[in-house]
Short mmCIF file of C-alpha atoms in Angstrom, two decimals:
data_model
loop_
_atom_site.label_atom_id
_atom_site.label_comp_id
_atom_site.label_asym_id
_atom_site.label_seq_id
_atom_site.Cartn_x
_atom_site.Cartn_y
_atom_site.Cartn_z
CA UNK X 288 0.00 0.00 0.00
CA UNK X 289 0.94 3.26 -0.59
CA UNK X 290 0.48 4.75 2.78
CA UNK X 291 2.64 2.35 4.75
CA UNK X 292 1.45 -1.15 6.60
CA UNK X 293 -0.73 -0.78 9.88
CA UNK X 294 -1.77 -3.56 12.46
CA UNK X 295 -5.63 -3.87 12.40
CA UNK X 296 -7.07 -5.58 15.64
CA UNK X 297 -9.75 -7.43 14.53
CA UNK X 298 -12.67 -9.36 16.87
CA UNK X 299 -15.34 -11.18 15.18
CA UNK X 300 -17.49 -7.94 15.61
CA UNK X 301 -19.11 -5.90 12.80
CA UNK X 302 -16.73 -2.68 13.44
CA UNK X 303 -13.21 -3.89 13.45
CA UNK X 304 -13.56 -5.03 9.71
CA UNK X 305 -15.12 -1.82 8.93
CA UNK X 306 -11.96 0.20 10.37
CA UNK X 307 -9.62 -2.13 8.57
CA UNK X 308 -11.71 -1.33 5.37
CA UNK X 309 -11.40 2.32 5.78
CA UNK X 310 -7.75 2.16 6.28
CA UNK X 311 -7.19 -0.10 3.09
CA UNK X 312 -9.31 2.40 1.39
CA UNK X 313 -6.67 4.95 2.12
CA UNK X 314 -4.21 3.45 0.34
CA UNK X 315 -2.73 1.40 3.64
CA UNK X 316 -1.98 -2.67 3.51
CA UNK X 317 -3.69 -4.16 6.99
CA UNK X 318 -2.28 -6.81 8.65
CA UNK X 319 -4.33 -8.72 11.18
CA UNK X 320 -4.21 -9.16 14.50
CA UNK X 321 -6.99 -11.52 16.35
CA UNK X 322 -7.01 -12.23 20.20
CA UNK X 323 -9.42 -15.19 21.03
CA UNK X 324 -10.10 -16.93 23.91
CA UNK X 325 -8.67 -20.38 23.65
CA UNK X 326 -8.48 -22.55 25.99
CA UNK X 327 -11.74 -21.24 27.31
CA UNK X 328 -14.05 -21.17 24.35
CA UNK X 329 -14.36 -22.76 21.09
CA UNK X 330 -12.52 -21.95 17.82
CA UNK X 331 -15.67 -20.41 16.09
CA UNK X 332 -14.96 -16.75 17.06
CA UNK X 333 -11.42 -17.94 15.07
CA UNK X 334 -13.02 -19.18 12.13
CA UNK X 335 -14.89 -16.24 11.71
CA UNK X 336 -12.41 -14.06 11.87
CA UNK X 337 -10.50 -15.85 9.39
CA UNK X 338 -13.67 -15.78 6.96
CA UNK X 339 -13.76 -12.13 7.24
CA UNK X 340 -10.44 -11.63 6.81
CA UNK X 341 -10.62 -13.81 3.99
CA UNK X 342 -13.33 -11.57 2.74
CA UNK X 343 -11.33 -8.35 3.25
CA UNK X 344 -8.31 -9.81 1.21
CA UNK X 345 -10.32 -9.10 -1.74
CA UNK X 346 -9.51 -5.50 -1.43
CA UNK X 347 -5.77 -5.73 -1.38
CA UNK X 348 -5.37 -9.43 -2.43
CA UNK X 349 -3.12 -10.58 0.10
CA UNK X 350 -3.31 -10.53 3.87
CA UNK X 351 -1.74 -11.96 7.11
CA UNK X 352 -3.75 -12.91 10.44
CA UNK X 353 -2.01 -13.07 13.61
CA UNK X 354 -4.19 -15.35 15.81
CA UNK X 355 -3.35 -14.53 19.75
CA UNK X 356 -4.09 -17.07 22.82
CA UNK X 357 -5.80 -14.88 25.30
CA UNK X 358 -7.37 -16.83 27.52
CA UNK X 359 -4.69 -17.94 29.92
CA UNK X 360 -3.60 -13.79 30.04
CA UNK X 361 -7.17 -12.82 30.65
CA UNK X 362 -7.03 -15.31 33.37
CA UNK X 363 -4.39 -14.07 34.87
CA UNK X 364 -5.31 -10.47 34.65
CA UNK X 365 -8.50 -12.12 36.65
CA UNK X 366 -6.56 -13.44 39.42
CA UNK X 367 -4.83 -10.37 40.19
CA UNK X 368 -6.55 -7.22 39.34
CA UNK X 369 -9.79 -5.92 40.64
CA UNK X 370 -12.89 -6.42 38.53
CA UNK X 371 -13.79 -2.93 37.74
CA UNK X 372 -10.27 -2.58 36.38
CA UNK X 373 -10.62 -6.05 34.24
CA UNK X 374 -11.88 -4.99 30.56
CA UNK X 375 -9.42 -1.85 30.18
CA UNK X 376 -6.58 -4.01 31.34
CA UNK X 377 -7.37 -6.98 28.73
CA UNK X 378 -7.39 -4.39 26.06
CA UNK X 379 -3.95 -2.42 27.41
CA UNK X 380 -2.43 -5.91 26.99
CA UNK X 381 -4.09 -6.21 23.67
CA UNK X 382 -2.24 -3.50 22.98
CA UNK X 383 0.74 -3.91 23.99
CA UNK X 384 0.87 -7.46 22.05
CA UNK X 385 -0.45 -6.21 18.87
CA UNK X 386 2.27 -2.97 18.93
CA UNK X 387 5.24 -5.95 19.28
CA UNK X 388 3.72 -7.99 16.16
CA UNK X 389 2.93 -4.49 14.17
CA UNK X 390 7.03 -3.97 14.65
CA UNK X 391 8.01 -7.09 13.12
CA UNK X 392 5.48 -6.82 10.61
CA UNK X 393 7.10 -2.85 9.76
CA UNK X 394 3.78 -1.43 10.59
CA UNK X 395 3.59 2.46 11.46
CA UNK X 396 0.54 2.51 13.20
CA UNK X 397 -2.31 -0.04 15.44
CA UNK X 398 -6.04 0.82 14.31
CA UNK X 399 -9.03 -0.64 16.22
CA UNK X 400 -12.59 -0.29 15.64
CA UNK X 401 -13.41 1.68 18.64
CA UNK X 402 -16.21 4.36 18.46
CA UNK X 403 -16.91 6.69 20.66
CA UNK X 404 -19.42 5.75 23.56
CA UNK X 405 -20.60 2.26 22.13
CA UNK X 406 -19.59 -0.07 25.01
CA UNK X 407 -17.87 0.40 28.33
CA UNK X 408 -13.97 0.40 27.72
CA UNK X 409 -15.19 3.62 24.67
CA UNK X 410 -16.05 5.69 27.12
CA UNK X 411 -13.33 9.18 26.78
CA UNK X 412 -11.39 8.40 29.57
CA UNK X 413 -11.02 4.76 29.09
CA UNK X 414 -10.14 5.52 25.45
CA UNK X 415 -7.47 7.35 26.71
CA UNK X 416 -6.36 4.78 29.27
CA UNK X 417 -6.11 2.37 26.28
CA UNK X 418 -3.99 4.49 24.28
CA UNK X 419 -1.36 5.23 26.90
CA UNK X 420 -0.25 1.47 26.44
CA UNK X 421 0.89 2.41 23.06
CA UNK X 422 3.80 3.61 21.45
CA UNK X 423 2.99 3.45 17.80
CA UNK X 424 0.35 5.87 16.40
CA UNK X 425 -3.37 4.56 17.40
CA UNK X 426 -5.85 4.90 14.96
CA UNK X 427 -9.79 4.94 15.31
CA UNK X 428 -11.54 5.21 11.54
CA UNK X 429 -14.72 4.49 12.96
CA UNK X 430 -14.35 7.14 16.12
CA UNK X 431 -17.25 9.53 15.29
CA UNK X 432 -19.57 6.98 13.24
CA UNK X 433 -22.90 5.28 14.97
CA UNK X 434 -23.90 1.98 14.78
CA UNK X 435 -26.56 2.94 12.00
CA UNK X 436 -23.36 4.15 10.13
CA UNK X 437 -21.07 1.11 10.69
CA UNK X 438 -23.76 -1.15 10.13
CA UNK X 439 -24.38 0.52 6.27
CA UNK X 440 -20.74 -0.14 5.78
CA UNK X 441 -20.51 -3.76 6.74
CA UNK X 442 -23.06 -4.85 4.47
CA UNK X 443 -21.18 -2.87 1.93
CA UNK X 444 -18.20 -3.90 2.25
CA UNK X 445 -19.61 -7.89 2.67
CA UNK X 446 -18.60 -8.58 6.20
CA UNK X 447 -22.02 -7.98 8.19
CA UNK X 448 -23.18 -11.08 7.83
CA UNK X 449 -20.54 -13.14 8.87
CA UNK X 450 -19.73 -10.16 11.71
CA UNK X 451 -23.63 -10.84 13.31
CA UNK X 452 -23.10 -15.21 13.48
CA UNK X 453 -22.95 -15.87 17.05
CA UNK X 454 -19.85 -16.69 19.06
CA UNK X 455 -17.86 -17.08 22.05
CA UNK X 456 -15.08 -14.32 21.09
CA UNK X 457 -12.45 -13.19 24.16
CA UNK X 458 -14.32 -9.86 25.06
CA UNK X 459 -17.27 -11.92 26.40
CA UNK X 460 -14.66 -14.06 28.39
CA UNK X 461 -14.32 -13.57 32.01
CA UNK X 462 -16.35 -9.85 31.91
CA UNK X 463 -17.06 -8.02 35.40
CA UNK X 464 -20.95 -7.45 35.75
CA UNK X 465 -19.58 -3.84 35.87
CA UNK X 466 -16.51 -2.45 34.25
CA UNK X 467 -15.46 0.92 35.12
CA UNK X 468 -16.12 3.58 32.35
CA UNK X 469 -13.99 6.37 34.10
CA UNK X 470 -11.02 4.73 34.59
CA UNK X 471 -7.90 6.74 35.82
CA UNK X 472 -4.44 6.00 34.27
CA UNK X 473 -2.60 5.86 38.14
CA UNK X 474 -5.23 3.43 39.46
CA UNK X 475 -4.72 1.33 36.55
CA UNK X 476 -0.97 1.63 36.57
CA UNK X 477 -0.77 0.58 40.28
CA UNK X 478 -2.29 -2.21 39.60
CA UNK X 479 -0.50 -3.27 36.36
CA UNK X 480 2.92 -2.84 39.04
CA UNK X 481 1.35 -6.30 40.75
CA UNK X 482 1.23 -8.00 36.83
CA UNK X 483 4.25 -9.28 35.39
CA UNK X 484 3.25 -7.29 32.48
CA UNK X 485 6.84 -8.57 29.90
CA UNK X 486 6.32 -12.06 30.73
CA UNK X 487 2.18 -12.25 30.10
CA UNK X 488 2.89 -10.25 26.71
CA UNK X 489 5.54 -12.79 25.66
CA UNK X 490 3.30 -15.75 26.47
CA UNK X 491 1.23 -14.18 23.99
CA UNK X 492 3.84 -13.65 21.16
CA UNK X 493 5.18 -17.29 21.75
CA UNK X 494 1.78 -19.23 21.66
CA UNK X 495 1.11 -16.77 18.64
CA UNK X 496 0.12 -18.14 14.98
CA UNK X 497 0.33 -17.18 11.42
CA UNK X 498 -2.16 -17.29 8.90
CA UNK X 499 -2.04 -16.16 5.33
CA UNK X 500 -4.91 -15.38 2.72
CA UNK X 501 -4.39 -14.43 -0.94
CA UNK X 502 -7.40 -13.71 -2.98
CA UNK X 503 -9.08 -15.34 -5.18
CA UNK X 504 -7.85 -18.64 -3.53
CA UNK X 505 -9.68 -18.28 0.50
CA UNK X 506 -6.67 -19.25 2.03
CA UNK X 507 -2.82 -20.02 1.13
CA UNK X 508 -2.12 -21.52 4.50
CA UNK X 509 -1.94 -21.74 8.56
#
C-alpha cells in the first residue's frame, strides 16, 4: 500500500472489519491481528475471523492474520486485578501485544474499531487509558460513526453477515458485571505494578500463529 502497513485488531465484531476497510481504502496494507479466547471457548470466534479476513483480502489481495491465545492472560489479569479494572486491562495488553507484532510486521501505526461511547472500555477516559499502552500511532476510523453508520458499511463492504453469526469471542470471556467507564491511568498503573506485564505479553507472542490469505484462492495456508 501506498500509505505504509498498519496492524488492524480485529474481533469477530461488525466494526473492526469496517476500520480495517477504511484504512485499506486509504491506500494502507492491513495486517491482522486476532485475540481469542482459547483454551476457554471454542474456535468459532477464530473461524470467523478468518472468513472475514478472507473476505477483506479481496480489497488488497493478500493478507496476514495473527491469531493470539488470550485466555490464559485474561485469566491471569482475573486473578490479580480488581474487577472494575478487568476490561481496560485486557485491552492495554491487547495493545501492547499487537504494537510488538505491528514492529516485526514494519507497521507504522495499530487501528481498532473503537467508536466513541458504544460499550464500556469507549467511554473518553477509558479511550485514553487504552492508548497510553501504546507507542505506535493509534488509529480509530470508525471514532465519530454510529452503529446505524457502521452497520451501512458492513453490508457494503460484505462482512455484516458473517460479523452478526454468534460466538464465544475473548471480550465476552471472564467480563465483570460492571466495568469501570472512568477509569484513571494511576489506578490502573498501580495495579499493572502487581502483573508481570513482559512475561504475560511474551506468552502471547510465543503461543502466537500465522495465517495467510491471498485472494481469489480463500486461504494459502496456517
Amino acid at each position: 500500500g501506498i500509505s505504509g502497513k498498519v496492524a488492524c485488531l480485529i474481533s469477530g465484531g461488525i466494526d473492526s472489519p469496517v476500520a480495517a476497510y477504511r484504512m485499506m481504502k486509504r491506500g494502507c496494507r492491513a495486517v491482522f491481528v486476532h485475540f481469542h479466547g482459547r483454551p476457554y471457548v471454542s474456535r468459532a470466534s477464530e473461524e470467523k475471523v478468518r472468513e472475514i479476513v478472507a473476505l477483506l483480502t479481496q480489497y488488497q489481495l493478500s493478507s496476514r492474520l495473527h491469531l493470539v491465545p488470550f485466555g490464559d492472560i485474561q485469566r491471569q489479569i482475573v486473578l490479580d486485578a480488581p474487577a472494575p479494572f478487568r476490561i481496560v486491562l485486557y485491552r492495554r495488553m491487547m495493545v501492547r501485544i499487537a504494537e510488538e507484532l505491528a514492529r516485526r510486521e514494519r507497521c507504522w501505526a495499530l487501528v481498532t474499531g473503537d467508536s466513541l461511547g458504544q460499550v464500556a472500555s469507549q467511554t473518553p477516559e477509558n479511550l485514553g487509558v487504552v492508548e497510553d499502552a501504546a507507542q505506535l500511532p493509534l488509529l480509530r476510523p470508525l471514532i465519530g460513526m454510529d452503529k446505524i453508520e457502521i452497520t451501512g458499511e458492513a453490508e457494503k463492504i460484505g462482512t455484516f453477515e458473517t460479523s452478526i453469526e454468534p460466538d464465544q469471542d475473548c471480550c465476552k470471556l471472564f467480563v465483570p458485571p460492571h466495568p469501570s467507564t472512568k477509569t484513571h491511568l494511576d489506578h490502573i498503573k498501580k495495579v499493572e505494578r502487581g502483573l508481570d506485564i513482559d512475561a504475560l505479553v511474551k506468552q502471547g507472542l510465543e503461543k502466537a500463529e500465522l495465517a495467510e490469505f491471498t485472494f481469489p484462492l480463500q486461504r494459502a495456508s496456517g
